[in-house]
Amino acid sequence: MTVDDAHMAALSMQIALERRSENEASTWTNDLSGNHGRVVPRESYLSDGGAICRQYDETMTVAGRTYTERRAACRDGDGRWSTT
């Protein structure tokens, strides 16, 4: 995964969690590296501390291999989504 891939994946996560409905994917593609991915937001919930959180599925294809993970992120004090 290149540095540009990581930036694209992080931006895709922010867009998915902030702007997409549940099950509506945000995708990214790096034409230079050939890598690509998608973030699919799932349910929203409140953390024990009262932060707004969302689960999401992240799928990335890097160097021809595909990886999928279920993750969670919560909105931090600056309004950005941070993985938990």
mmCIF file with all atom_site columns, N, CA and C in Angstrom, residues 7-8 10 13 29 31-32 47-49 51 54-55 60 63 66-67 70 72-73 78 80 83-84:
data_model
loop_
_atom_site.group_PDB
_atom_site.id
_atom_site.type_symbol
_atom_site.label_atom_id
_atom_site.label_alt_id
_atom_site.label_comp_id
_atom_site.label_asym_id
_atom_site.label_entity_id
_atom_site.label_seq_id
_atom_site.pdbx_PDB_ins_code
_atom_site.Cartn_x
_atom_site.Cartn_y
_atom_site.Cartn_z
_atom_site.occupancy
_atom_site.B_iso_or_equiv
_atom_site.pdbx_formal_charge
_atom_site.auth_seq_id
_atom_site.auth_comp_id
_atom_site.auth_asym_id
_atom_site.auth_atom_id
_atom_site.pdbx_PDB_model_num
ATOM 1  N N  . HIS A 1 7  ? -3.826  7.683  2.029   1.00 0.00 ? 7  HIS A N  1
ATOM 2  C CA . HIS A 1 7  ? -4.571  8.949  2.066   1.00 0.00 ? 7  HIS A CA 1
ATOM 3  C C  . HIS A 1 7  ? -5.955  8.784  1.435   1.00 0.00 ? 7  HIS A C  1
ATOM 4  N N  . MET A 1 8  ? -6.017  8.093  0.307   1.00 0.00 ? 8  MET A N  1
ATOM 5  C CA . MET A 1 8  ? -7.300  7.870  -0.361  1.00 0.00 ? 8  MET A CA 1
ATOM 6  C C  . MET A 1 8  ? -8.234  7.029  0.505   1.00 0.00 ? 8  MET A C  1
ATOM 7  N N  . ALA A 1 10 ? -8.189  6.774  3.797   1.00 0.00 ? 10 ALA A N  1
ATOM 8  C CA . ALA A 1 10 ? -8.612  7.579  4.952   1.00 0.00 ? 10 ALA A CA 1
ATOM 9  C C  . ALA A 1 10 ? -9.697  8.579  4.551   1.00 0.00 ? 10 ALA A C  1
ATOM 10 N N  . MET A 1 13 ? -12.964 6.772  4.082   1.00 0.00 ? 13 MET A N  1
ATOM 11 C CA . MET A 1 13 ? -13.591 6.467  5.368   1.00 0.00 ? 13 MET A CA 1
ATOM 12 C C  . MET A 1 13 ? -14.315 7.689  5.915   1.00 0.00 ? 13 MET A C  1
ATOM 13 N N  . THR A 1 29 ? -9.848  4.616  -5.842  1.00 0.00 ? 29 THR A N  1
ATOM 14 C CA . THR A 1 29 ? -8.999  3.881  -6.778  1.00 0.00 ? 29 THR A CA 1
ATOM 15 C C  . THR A 1 29 ? -7.753  4.707  -7.027  1.00 0.00 ? 29 THR A C  1
ATOM 16 N N  . ASP A 1 31 ? -5.023  4.894  -9.652  1.00 0.00 ? 31 ASP A N  1
ATOM 17 C CA . ASP A 1 31 ? -4.644  4.413  -10.975 1.00 0.00 ? 31 ASP A CA 1
ATOM 18 C C  . ASP A 1 31 ? -3.145  4.145  -11.089 1.00 0.00 ? 31 ASP A C  1
ATOM 19 N N  . LEU A 1 32 ? -2.328  4.839  -10.300 1.00 0.00 ? 32 LEU A N  1
ATOM 20 C CA . LEU A 1 32 ? -0.874  4.642  -10.370 1.00 0.00 ? 32 LEU A CA 1
ATOM 21 C C  . LEU A 1 32 ? -0.446  3.318  -9.754  1.00 0.00 ? 32 LEU A C  1
ATOM 22 N N  . SER A 1 47 ? -21.187 5.703  22.080  1.00 0.00 ? 47 SER A N  1
ATOM 23 C CA . SER A 1 47 ? -20.215 5.017  22.934  1.00 0.00 ? 47 SER A CA 1
ATOM 24 C C  . SER A 1 47 ? -20.608 5.206  24.395  1.00 0.00 ? 47 SER A C  1
ATOM 25 N N  . ASP A 1 48 ? -19.947 4.475  25.281  1.00 0.00 ? 48 ASP A N  1
ATOM 26 C CA . ASP A 1 48 ? -20.198 4.632  26.716  1.00 0.00 ? 48 ASP A CA 1
ATOM 27 C C  . ASP A 1 48 ? -19.945 6.065  27.165  1.00 0.00 ? 48 ASP A C  1
ATOM 28 N N  . GLY A 1 49 ? -19.015 6.754  26.489  1.00 0.00 ? 49 GLY A N  1
ATOM 29 C CA . GLY A 1 49 ? -18.705 8.147  26.820  1.00 0.00 ? 49 GLY A CA 1
ATOM 30 C C  . GLY A 1 49 ? -19.602 9.159  26.125  1.00 0.00 ? 49 GLY A C  1
ATOM 31 N N  . ALA A 1 51 ? -19.993 9.508  22.724  1.00 0.00 ? 51 ALA A N  1
ATOM 32 C CA . ALA A 1 51 ? -19.556 9.894  21.377  1.00 0.00 ? 51 ALA A CA 1
ATOM 33 C C  . ALA A 1 51 ? -20.399 9.169  20.327  1.00 0.00 ? 51 ALA A C  1
ATOM 34 N N  . ARG A 1 54 ? -19.785 4.728  14.518  1.00 0.00 ? 54 ARG A N  1
ATOM 35 C CA . ARG A 1 54 ? -20.355 3.902  13.451  1.00 0.00 ? 54 ARG A CA 1
ATOM 36 C C  . ARG A 1 54 ? -19.457 2.712  13.211  1.00 0.00 ? 54 ARG A C  1
ATOM 37 N N  . GLN A 1 55 ? -20.082 1.576  12.965  1.00 0.00 ? 55 GLN A N  1
ATOM 38 C CA . GLN A 1 55 ? -19.335 0.437  12.464  1.00 0.00 ? 55 GLN A CA 1
ATOM 39 C C  . GLN A 1 55 ? -19.257 0.579  10.951  1.00 0.00 ? 55 GLN A C  1
ATOM 40 N N  . MET A 1 60 ? -10.122 -3.634 0.854   1.00 0.00 ? 60 MET A N  1
ATOM 41 C CA . MET A 1 60 ? -9.037  -3.069 0.050   1.00 0.00 ? 60 MET A CA 1
ATOM 42 C C  . MET A 1 60 ? -8.412  -4.172 -0.785  1.00 0.00 ? 60 MET A C  1
ATOM 43 N N  . ALA A 1 63 ? -1.972  -4.946 -4.258  1.00 0.00 ? 63 ALA A N  1
ATOM 44 C CA . ALA A 1 63 ? -1.076  -5.884 -4.936  1.00 0.00 ? 63 ALA A CA 1
ATOM 45 C C  . ALA A 1 63 ? -1.804  -7.186 -5.281  1.00 0.00 ? 63 ALA A C  1
ATOM 46 N N  . THR A 1 66 ? -7.093  -9.148 -1.736  1.00 0.00 ? 66 THR A N  1
ATOM 47 C CA . THR A 1 66 ? -8.229  -8.425 -1.169  1.00 0.00 ? 66 THR A CA 1
ATOM 48 C C  . THR A 1 66 ? -8.352  -8.732 0.310   1.00 0.00 ? 66 THR A C  1
ATOM 49 N N  . TYR A 1 67 ? -8.519  -7.682 1.088   1.00 0.00 ? 67 TYR A N  1
ATOM 50 C CA . TYR A 1 67 ? -8.656  -7.770 2.539   1.00 0.00 ? 67 TYR A CA 1
ATOM 51 C C  . TYR A 1 67 ? -9.956  -7.076 2.944   1.00 0.00 ? 67 TYR A C  1
ATOM 52 N N  . ARG A 1 70 ? -14.140 -5.594 9.513   1.00 0.00 ? 70 ARG A N  1
ATOM 53 C CA . ARG A 1 70 ? -15.213 -4.822 10.164  1.00 0.00 ? 70 ARG A CA 1
ATOM 54 C C  . ARG A 1 70 ? -14.509 -3.964 11.206  1.00 0.00 ? 70 ARG A C  1
ATOM 55 N N  . ALA A 1 72 ? -14.715 0.026  13.605  1.00 0.00 ? 72 ALA A N  1
ATOM 56 C CA . ALA A 1 72 ? -15.586 1.037  14.209  1.00 0.00 ? 72 ALA A CA 1
ATOM 57 C C  . ALA A 1 72 ? -14.796 2.330  14.337  1.00 0.00 ? 72 ALA A C  1
ATOM 58 N N  . ALA A 1 73 ? -15.508 3.432  14.241  1.00 0.00 ? 73 ALA A N  1
ATOM 59 C CA . ALA A 1 73 ? -14.902 4.753  14.405  1.00 0.00 ? 73 ALA A CA 1
ATOM 60 C C  . ALA A 1 73 ? -15.879 5.631  15.171  1.00 0.00 ? 73 ALA A C  1
ATOM 61 N N  . ASP A 1 78 ? -12.648 17.144 17.414  1.00 0.00 ? 78 ASP A N  1
ATOM 62 C CA . ASP A 1 78 ? -12.545 18.032 16.255  1.00 0.00 ? 78 ASP A CA 1
ATOM 63 C C  . ASP A 1 78 ? -13.595 17.728 15.190  1.00 0.00 ? 78 ASP A C  1
ATOM 64 N N  . ARG A 1 80 ? -13.832 14.919 13.528  1.00 0.00 ? 80 ARG A N  1
ATOM 65 C CA . ARG A 1 80 ? -13.352 13.915 12.574  1.00 0.00 ? 80 ARG A CA 1
ATOM 66 C C  . ARG A 1 80 ? -13.615 12.526 13.133  1.00 0.00 ? 80 ARG A C  1
ATOM 67 N N  . THR A 1 83 ? -10.710 5.820  14.218  1.00 0.00 ? 83 THR A N  1
ATOM 68 C CA . THR A 1 83 ? -10.963 4.403  14.469  1.00 0.00 ? 83 THR A CA 1
ATOM 69 C C  . THR A 1 83 ? -10.757 4.079  15.941  1.00 0.00 ? 83 THR A C  1
ATOM 70 N N  . THR A 1 84 ? -11.546 3.116  16.400  1.00 0.00 ? 84 THR A N  1
ATOM 71 C CA . THR A 1 84 ? -11.458 2.714  17.812  1.00 0.00 ? 84 THR A CA 1
ATOM 72 C C  . THR A 1 84 ? -10.708 1.417  17.952  1.00 0.00 ? 84 THR A C  1
#
